[in-house]
mmCIF file of C-alpha atoms and ligand atoms in Angstrom:
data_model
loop_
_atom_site.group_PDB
_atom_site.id
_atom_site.type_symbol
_atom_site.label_atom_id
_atom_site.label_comp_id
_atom_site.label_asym_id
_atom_site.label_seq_id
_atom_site.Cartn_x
_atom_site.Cartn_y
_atom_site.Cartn_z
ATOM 1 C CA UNK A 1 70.909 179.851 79.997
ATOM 2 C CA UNK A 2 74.094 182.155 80.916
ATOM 3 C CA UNK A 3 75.701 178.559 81.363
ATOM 4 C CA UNK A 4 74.879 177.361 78.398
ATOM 5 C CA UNK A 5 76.060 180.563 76.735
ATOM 6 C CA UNK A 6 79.365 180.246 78.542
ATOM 7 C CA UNK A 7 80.338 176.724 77.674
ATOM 8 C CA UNK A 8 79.722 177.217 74.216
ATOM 9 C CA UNK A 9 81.906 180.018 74.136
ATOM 10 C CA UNK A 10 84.948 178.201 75.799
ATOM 11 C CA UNK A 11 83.999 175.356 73.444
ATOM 12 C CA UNK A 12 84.457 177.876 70.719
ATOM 13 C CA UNK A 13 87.842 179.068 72.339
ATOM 14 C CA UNK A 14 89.051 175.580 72.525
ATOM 15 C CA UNK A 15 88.604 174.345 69.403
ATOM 16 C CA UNK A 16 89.888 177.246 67.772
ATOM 17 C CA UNK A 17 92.685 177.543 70.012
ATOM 18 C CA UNK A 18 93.818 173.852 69.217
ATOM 19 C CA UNK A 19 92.925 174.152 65.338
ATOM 20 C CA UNK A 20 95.356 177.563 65.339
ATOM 21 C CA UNK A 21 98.471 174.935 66.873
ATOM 22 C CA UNK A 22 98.721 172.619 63.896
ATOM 23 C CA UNK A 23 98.657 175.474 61.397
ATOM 24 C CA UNK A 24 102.341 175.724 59.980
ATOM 25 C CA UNK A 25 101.356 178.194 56.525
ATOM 26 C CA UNK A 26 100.461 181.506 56.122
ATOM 27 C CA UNK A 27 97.568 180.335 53.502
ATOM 28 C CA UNK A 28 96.675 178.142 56.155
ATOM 29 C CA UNK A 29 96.354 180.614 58.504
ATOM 30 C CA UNK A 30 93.980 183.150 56.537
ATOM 31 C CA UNK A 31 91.824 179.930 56.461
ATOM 32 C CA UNK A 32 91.794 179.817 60.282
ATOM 33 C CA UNK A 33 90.783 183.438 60.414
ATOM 34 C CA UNK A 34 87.874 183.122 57.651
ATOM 35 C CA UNK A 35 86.568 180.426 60.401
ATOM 36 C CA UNK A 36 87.529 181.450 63.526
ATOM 37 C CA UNK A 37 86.879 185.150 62.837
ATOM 38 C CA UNK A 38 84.913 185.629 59.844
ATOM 39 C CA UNK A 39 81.631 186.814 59.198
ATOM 40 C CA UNK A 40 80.384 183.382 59.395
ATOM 41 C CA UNK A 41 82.437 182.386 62.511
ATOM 42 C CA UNK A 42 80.840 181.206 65.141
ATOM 43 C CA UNK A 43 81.935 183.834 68.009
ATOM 44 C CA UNK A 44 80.316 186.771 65.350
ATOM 45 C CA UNK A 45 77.068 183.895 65.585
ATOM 46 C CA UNK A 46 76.906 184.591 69.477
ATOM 47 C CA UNK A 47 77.461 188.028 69.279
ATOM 48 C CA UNK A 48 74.395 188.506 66.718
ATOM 49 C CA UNK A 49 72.783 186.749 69.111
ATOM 50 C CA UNK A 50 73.554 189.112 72.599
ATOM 51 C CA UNK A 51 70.260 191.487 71.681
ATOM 52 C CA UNK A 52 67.899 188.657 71.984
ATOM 53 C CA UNK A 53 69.587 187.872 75.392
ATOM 54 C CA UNK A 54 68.091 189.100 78.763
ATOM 55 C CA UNK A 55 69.385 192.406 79.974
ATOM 56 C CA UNK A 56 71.441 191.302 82.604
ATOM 57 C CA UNK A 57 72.887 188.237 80.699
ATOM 58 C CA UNK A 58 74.031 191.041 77.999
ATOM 59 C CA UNK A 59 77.512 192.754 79.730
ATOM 60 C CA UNK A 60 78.758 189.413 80.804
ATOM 61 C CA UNK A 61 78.017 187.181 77.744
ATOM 62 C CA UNK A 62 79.281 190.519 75.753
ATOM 63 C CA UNK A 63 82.542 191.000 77.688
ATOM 64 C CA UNK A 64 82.850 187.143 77.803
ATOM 65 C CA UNK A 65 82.626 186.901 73.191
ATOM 66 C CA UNK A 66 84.935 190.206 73.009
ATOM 67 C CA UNK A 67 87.599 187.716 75.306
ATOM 68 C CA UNK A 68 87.676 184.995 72.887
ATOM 69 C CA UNK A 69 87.365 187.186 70.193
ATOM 70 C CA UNK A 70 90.559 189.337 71.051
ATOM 71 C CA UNK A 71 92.199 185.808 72.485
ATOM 72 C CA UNK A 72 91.694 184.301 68.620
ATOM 73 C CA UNK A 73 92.767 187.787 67.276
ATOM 74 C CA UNK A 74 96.308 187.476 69.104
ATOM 75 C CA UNK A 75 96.462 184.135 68.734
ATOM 76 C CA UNK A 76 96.483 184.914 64.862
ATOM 77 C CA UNK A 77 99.174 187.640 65.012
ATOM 78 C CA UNK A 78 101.655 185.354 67.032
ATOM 79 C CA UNK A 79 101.027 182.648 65.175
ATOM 80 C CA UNK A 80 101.209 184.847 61.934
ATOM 81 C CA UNK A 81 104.786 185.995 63.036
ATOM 82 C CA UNK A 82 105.749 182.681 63.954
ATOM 83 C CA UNK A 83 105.543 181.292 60.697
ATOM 84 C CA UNK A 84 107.300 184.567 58.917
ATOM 85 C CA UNK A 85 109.983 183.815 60.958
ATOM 86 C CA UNK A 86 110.518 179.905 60.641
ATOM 87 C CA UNK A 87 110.167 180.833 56.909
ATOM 88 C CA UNK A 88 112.854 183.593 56.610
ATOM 89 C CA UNK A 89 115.279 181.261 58.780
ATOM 90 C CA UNK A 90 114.624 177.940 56.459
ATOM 91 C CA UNK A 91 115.226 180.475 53.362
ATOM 92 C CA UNK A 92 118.427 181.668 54.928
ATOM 93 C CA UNK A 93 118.990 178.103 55.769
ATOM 94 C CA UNK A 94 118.644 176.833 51.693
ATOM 95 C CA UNK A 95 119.993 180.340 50.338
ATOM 96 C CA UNK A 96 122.993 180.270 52.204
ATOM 97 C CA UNK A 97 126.230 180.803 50.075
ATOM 98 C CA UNK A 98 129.220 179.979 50.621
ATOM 99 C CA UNK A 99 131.851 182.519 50.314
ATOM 100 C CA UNK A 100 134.718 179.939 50.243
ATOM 101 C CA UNK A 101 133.945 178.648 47.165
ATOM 102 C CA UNK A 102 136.135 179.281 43.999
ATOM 103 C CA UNK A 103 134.075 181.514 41.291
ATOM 104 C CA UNK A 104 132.685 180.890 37.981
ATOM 105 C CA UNK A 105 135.142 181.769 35.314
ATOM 106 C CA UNK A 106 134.228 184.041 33.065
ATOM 107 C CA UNK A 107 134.727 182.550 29.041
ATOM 108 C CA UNK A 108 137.692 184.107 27.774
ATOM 109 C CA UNK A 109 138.057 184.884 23.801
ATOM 110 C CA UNK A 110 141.524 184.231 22.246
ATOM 111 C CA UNK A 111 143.262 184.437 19.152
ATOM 112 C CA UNK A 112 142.348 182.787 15.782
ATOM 113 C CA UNK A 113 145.389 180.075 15.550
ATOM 114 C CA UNK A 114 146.713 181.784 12.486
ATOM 115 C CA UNK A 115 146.547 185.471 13.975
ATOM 116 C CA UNK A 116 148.706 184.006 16.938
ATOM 117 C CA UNK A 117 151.468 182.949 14.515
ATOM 118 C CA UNK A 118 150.949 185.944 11.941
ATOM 119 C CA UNK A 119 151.864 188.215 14.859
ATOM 120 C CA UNK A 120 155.122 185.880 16.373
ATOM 121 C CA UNK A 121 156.090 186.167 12.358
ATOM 122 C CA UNK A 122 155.861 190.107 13.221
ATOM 123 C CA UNK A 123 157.166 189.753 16.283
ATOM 124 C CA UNK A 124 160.500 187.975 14.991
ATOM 125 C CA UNK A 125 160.879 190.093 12.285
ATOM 126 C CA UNK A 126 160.208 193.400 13.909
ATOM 127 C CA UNK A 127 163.102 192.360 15.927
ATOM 128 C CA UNK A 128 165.186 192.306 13.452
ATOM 129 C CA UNK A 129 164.578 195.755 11.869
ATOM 130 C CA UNK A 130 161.234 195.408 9.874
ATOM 131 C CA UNK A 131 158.534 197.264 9.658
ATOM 132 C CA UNK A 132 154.976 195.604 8.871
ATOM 133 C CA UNK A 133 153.072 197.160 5.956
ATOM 134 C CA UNK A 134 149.485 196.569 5.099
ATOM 135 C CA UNK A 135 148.200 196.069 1.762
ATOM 136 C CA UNK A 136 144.296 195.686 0.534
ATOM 137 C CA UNK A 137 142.632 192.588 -0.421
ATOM 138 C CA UNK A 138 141.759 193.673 -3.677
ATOM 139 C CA UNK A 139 144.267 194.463 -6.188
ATOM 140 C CA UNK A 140 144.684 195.765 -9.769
ATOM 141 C CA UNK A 141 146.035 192.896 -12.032
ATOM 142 C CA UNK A 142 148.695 195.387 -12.850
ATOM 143 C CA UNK A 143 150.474 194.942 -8.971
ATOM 144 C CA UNK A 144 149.171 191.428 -8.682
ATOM 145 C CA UNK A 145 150.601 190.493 -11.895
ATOM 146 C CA UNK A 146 152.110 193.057 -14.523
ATOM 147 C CA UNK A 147 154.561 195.046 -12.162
ATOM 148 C CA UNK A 148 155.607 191.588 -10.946
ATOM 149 C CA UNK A 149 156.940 190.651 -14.107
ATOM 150 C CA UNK A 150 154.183 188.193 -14.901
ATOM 151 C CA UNK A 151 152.679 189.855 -18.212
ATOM 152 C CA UNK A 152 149.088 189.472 -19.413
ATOM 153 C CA UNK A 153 149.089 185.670 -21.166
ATOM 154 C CA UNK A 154 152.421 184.373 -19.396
ATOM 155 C CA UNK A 155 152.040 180.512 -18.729
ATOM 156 C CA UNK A 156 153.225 181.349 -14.836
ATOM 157 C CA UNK A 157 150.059 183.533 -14.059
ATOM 158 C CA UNK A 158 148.620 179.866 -14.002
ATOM 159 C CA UNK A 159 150.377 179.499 -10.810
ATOM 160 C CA UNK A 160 147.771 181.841 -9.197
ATOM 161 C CA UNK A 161 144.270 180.691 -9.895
ATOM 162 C CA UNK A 162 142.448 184.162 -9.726
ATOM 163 C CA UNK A 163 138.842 185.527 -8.044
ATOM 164 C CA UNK A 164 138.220 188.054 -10.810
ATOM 165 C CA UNK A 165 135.821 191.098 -9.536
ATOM 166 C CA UNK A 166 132.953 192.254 -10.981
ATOM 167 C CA UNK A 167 135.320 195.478 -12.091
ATOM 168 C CA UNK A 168 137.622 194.621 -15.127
ATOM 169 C CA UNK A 169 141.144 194.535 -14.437
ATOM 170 C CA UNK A 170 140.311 194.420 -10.697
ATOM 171 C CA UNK A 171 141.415 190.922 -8.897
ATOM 172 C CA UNK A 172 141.508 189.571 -5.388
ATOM 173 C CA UNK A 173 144.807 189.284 -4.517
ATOM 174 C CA UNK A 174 146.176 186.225 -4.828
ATOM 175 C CA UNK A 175 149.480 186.163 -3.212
ATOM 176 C CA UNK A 176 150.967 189.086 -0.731
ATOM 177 C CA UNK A 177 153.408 190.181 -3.542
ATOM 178 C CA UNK A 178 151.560 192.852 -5.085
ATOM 179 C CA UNK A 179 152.667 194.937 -1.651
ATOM 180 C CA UNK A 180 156.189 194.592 -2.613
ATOM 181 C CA UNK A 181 155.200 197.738 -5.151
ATOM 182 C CA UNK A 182 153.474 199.535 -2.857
ATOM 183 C CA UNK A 183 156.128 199.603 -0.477
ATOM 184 C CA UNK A 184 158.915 200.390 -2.993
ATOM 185 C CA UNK A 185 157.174 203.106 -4.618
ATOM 186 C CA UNK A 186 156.628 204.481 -1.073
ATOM 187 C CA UNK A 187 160.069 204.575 0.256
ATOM 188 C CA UNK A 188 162.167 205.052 -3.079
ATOM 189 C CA UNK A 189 164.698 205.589 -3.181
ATOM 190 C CA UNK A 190 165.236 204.788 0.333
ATOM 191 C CA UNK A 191 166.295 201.074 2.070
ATOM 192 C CA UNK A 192 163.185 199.036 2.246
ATOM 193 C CA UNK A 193 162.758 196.283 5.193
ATOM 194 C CA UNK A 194 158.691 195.387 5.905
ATOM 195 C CA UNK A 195 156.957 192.426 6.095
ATOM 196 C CA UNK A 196 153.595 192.456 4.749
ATOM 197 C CA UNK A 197 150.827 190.339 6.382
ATOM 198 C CA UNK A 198 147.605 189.697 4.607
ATOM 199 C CA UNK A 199 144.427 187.764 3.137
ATOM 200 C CA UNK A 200 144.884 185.954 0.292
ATOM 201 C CA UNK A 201 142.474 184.336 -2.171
ATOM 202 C CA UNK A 202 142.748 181.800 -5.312
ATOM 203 C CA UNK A 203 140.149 180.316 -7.515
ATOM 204 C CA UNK A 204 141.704 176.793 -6.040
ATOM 205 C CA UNK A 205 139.787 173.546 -5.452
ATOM 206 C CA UNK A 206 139.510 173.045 -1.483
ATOM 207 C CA UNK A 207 141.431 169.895 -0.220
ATOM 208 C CA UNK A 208 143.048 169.088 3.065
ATOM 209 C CA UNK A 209 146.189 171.095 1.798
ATOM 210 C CA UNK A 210 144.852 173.693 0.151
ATOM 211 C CA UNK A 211 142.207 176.383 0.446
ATOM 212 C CA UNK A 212 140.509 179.284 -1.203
ATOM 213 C CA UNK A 213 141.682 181.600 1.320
ATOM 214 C CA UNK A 214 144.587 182.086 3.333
ATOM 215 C CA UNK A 215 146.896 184.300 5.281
ATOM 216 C CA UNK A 216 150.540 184.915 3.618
ATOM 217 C CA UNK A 217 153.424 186.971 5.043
ATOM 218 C CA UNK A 218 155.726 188.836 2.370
ATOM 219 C CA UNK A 219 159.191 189.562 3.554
ATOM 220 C CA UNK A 220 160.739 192.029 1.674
ATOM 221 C CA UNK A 221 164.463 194.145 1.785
ATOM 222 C CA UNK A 222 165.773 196.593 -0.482
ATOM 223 C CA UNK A 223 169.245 198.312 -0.270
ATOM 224 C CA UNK A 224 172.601 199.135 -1.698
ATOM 225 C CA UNK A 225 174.227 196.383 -0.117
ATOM 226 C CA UNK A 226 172.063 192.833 0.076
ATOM 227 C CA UNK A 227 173.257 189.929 -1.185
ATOM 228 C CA UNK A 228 172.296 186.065 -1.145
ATOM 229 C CA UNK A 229 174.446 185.307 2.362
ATOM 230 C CA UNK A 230 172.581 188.375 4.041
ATOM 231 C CA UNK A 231 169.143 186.841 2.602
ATOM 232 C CA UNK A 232 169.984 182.875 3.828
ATOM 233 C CA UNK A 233 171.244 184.350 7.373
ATOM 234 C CA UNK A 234 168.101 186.452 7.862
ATOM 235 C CA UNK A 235 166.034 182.901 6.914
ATOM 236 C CA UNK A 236 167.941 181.070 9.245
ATOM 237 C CA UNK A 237 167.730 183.786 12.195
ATOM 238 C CA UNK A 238 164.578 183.881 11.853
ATOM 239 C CA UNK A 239 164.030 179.548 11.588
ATOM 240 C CA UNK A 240 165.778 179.398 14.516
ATOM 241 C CA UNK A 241 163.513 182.222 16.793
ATOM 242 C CA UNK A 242 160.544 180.164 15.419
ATOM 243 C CA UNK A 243 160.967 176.778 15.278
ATOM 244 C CA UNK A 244 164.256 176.115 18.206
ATOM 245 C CA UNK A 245 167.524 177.172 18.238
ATOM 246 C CA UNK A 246 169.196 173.956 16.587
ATOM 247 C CA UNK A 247 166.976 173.788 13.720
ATOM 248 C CA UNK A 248 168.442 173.681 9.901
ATOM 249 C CA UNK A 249 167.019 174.940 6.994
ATOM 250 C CA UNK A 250 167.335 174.546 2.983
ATOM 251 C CA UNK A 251 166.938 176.028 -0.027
ATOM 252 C CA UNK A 252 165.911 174.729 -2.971
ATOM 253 C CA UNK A 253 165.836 176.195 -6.434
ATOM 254 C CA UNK A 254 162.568 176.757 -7.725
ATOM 255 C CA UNK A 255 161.014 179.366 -10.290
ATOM 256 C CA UNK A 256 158.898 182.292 -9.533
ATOM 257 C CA UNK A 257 158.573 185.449 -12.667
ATOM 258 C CA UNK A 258 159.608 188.139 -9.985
ATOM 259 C CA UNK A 259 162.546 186.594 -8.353
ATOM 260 C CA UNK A 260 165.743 185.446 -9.590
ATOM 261 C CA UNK A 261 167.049 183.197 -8.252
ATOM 262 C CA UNK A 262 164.118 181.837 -6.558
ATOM 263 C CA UNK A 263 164.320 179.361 -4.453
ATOM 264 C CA UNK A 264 162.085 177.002 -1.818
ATOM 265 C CA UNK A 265 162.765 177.125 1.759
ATOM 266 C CA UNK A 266 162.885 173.800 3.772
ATOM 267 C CA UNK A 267 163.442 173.507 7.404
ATOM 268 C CA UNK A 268 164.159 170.495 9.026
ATOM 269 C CA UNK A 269 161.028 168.685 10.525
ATOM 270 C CA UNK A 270 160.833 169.336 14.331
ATOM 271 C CA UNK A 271 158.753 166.719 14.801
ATOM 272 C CA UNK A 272 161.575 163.668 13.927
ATOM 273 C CA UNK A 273 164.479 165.734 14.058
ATOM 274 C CA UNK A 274 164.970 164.703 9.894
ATOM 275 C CA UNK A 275 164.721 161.384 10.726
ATOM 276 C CA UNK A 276 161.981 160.986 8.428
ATOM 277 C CA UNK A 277 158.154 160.846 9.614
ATOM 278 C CA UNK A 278 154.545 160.863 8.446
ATOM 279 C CA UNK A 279 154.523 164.617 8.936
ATOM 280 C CA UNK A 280 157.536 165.256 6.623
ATOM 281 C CA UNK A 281 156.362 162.339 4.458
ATOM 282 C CA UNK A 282 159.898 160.897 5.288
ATOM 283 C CA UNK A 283 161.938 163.643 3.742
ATOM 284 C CA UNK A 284 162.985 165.197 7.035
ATOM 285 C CA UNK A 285 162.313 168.422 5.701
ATOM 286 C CA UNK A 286 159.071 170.633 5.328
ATOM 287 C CA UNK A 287 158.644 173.231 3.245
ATOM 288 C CA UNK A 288 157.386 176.792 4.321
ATOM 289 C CA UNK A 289 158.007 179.725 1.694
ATOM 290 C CA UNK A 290 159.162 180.429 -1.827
ATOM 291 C CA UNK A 291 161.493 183.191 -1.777
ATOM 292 C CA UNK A 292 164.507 184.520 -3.929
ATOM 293 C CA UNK A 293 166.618 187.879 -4.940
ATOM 294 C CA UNK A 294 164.522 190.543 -6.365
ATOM 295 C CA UNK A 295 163.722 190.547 -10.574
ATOM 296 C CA UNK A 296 165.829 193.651 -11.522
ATOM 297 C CA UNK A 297 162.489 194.427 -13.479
ATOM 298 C CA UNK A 298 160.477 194.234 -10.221
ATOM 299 C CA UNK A 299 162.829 196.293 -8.442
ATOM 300 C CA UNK A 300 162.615 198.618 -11.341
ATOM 301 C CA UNK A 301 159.178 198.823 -11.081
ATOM 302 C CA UNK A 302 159.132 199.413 -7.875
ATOM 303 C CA UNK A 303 161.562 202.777 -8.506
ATOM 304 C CA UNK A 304 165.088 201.364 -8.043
ATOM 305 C CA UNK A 305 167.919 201.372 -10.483
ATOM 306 C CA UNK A 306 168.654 197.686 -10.451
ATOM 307 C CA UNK A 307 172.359 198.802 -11.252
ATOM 308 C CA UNK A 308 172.769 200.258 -7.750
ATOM 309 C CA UNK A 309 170.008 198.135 -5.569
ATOM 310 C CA UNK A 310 169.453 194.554 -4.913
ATOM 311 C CA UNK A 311 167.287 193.087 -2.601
ATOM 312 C CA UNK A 312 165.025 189.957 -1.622
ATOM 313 C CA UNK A 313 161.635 188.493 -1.213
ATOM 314 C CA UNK A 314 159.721 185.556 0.453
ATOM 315 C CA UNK A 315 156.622 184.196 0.822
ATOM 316 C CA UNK A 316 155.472 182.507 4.076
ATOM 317 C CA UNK A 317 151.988 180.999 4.867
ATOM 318 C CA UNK A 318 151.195 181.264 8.500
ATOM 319 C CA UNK A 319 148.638 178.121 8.633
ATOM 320 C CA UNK A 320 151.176 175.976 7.244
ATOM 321 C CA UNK A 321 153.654 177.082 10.038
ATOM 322 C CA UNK A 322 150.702 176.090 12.532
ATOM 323 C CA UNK A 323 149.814 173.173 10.848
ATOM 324 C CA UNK A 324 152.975 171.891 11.624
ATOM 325 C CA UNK A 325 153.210 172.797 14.860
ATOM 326 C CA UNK A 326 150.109 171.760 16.093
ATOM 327 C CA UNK A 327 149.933 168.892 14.299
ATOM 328 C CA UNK A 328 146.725 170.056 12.408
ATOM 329 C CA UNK A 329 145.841 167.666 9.106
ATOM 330 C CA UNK A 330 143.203 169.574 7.532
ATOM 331 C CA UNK A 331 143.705 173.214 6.928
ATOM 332 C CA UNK A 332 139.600 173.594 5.714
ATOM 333 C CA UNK A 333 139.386 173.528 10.293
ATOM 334 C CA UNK A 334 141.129 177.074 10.145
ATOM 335 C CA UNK A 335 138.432 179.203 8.301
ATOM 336 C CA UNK A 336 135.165 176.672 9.295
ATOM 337 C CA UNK A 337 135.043 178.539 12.013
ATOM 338 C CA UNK A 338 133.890 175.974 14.560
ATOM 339 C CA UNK A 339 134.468 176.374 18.564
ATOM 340 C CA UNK A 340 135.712 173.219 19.686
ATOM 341 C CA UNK A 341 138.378 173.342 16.744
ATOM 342 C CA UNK A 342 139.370 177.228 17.672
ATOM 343 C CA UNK A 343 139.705 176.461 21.577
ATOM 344 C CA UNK A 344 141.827 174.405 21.362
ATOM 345 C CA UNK A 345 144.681 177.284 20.874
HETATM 346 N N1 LIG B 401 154.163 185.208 -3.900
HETATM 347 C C1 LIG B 401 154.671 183.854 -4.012
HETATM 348 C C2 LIG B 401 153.489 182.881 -3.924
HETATM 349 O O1 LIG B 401 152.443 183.236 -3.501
HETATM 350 C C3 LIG B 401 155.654 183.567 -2.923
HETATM 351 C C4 LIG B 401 156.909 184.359 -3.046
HETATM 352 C C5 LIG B 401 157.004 185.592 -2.460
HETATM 353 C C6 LIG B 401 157.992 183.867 -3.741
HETATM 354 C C7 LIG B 401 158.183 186.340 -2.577
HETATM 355 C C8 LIG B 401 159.157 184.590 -3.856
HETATM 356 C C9 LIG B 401 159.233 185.831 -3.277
HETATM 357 O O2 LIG B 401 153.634 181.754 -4.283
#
């Protein structure tokens, strides 16, 4: 009997002892111990079993289930660490980072295309003495019009297509102009040098070349003592600081109500050096702003005496600059506002 007793128990520590080597998981393991150690295990079988034994078969057969019972219990808390540990060293082995490696760059914004050339425009002229003024985007037609010497049913206000407002006599400006006012009537009867950068908007079908909105920079100079040399010198200073030192430039006359004489401003194409190329449409030259000497009525306006002051104006359109530059055919890219157009600047 005590024999019998005894074998089964080593049995039982055997098996279990073997079974508890080829578990490699922790789940695995609380499967063991449900078997090996549960309620239903066999060792807790024998030990139910002890009280039906005979007295003297009790201590030993007792003493012998509490051995494999603490032998399994070890077994399970080596075993248990074992596997922590070859876990935490194969995460450590996957997890690993290496500190060599170059790091993620972090997306950088940048400038809108035409805000990088609006503020080299600034940047050239504030070097040479002027000031930059802001106007709004909405204007009265008296300063977008009137004040410019463009009365109510001239033919030229055709050469602004207009975004009327919901407010009568209120328009969206549709050139830069309007500012020259503003600034006059500010500094009267002092000199006047500012540039004036700014939104502008015209009723205008959209094409390649044209849209309804766009950024213009006025140029603007009043004083006792400006002339037409001063005014073509300043154009080609500032031709040369933005497009390369041997560039040339032109003027051609043209007609604008609040300048006179007015004039067109060519400079020669950088891309073919005026040999003549699709980009210039084989003139060699490329046109960037109207400009002229001040309208004695606009300067009047503005609070000058015409008799005593002269002074000049221009017009420049920063996306046309870029255009050329970059190369760009279709100014509708500059206000669709998609990604892969914007970074490429
Ligand atoms: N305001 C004119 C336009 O939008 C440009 C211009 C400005 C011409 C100043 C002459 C002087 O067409």
């Amino acid at each position: 009997m005590q024999e019998e007793v005894v074998k089964k128990l080593e049995e039982i520590q055997k098996a279990g002892l073997t079974d508890l080597e080829h578990v490699q998981e922790e789940q695995q393991l609380n499967e063991w111990r449900t078997c090996y150690l549960g309620k239903k295990s066999e060792v807790l079988q024998v030990m139910k079993e002890i009280p039906d034994l005979s007295v003297d078969l009790r201590p030993k057969v007792g003493m012998l289930t509490n051995q494999v019972k603490r032998n399994f219990e070890q077994g399970y808390e080596q075993r248990l660490e074992e596997i922590r540990k070859a876990a935490l060293e194969r995460s450590l082995q996957q997890d690993r980072l290496d500190v060599t490696l170059p790091g993620r760059r972090p997306e950088k914004g940048r400038l809108h295309p035409s805000t990088q050339t609006l503020r080299e425009i600034a940047n050239i002229f504030g070097q040479m003495g002027f000031q930059v003024y802001r106007g709004t985007d909405v204007e009265t037609e008296e300063f977008n019009f009137e004040l410019l010497n463009i009365p109510k049913y001239h033919p030229a206000r055709d050469m602004w297509d207009t975004f009327f407002t919901t407010t009568p006599e209120v328009v969206m400006r549709t050139h830069t102009s309007p500012g020259q006012i503003h600034s006059m009537r500010e500094n009267a009867p002092d000199p006047v040098r500012v540039i004036l950068p700014g939104m502008c908007y015209r009723y205008e079908q959209v094409t390649s070349r044209s849209e309804f909105q766009f950024f213009q920079v006025e140029l603007l100079a009043v004083g006792k003592s400006i002339d037409f040399r001063g005014f073509k010198g300043t154009l080609q200073d500032f031709a040369r600081r933005m497009f390369g030192d041997n560039v040339r430039i032109r003027l051609r006359p043209d007609y604008f109500p609040f300048t006179e004489p007015s004039a067109e401003m060519d400079v020669e194409c950088f891309i073919c050096q005026g040999a003549g190329c699709p980009v210039c449409k084989h003139t060699g030259w490329l046109e960037i702003m109207g400009c002229g000497m001040m309208h004695p009525t606009v300067l009047m306006n503005g609070g000058y005496d015409p008799r005593e002051y002269t002074g000049f104006a221009a017009g420049l359109g920063p996306e046309r600059i870029t255009m050329l530059r970059h190369h760009i055919e279709d100014i509708r890219y500059f206000w669709a506002n998609d990604v892969r157009f914007l970074e490429q600047f």
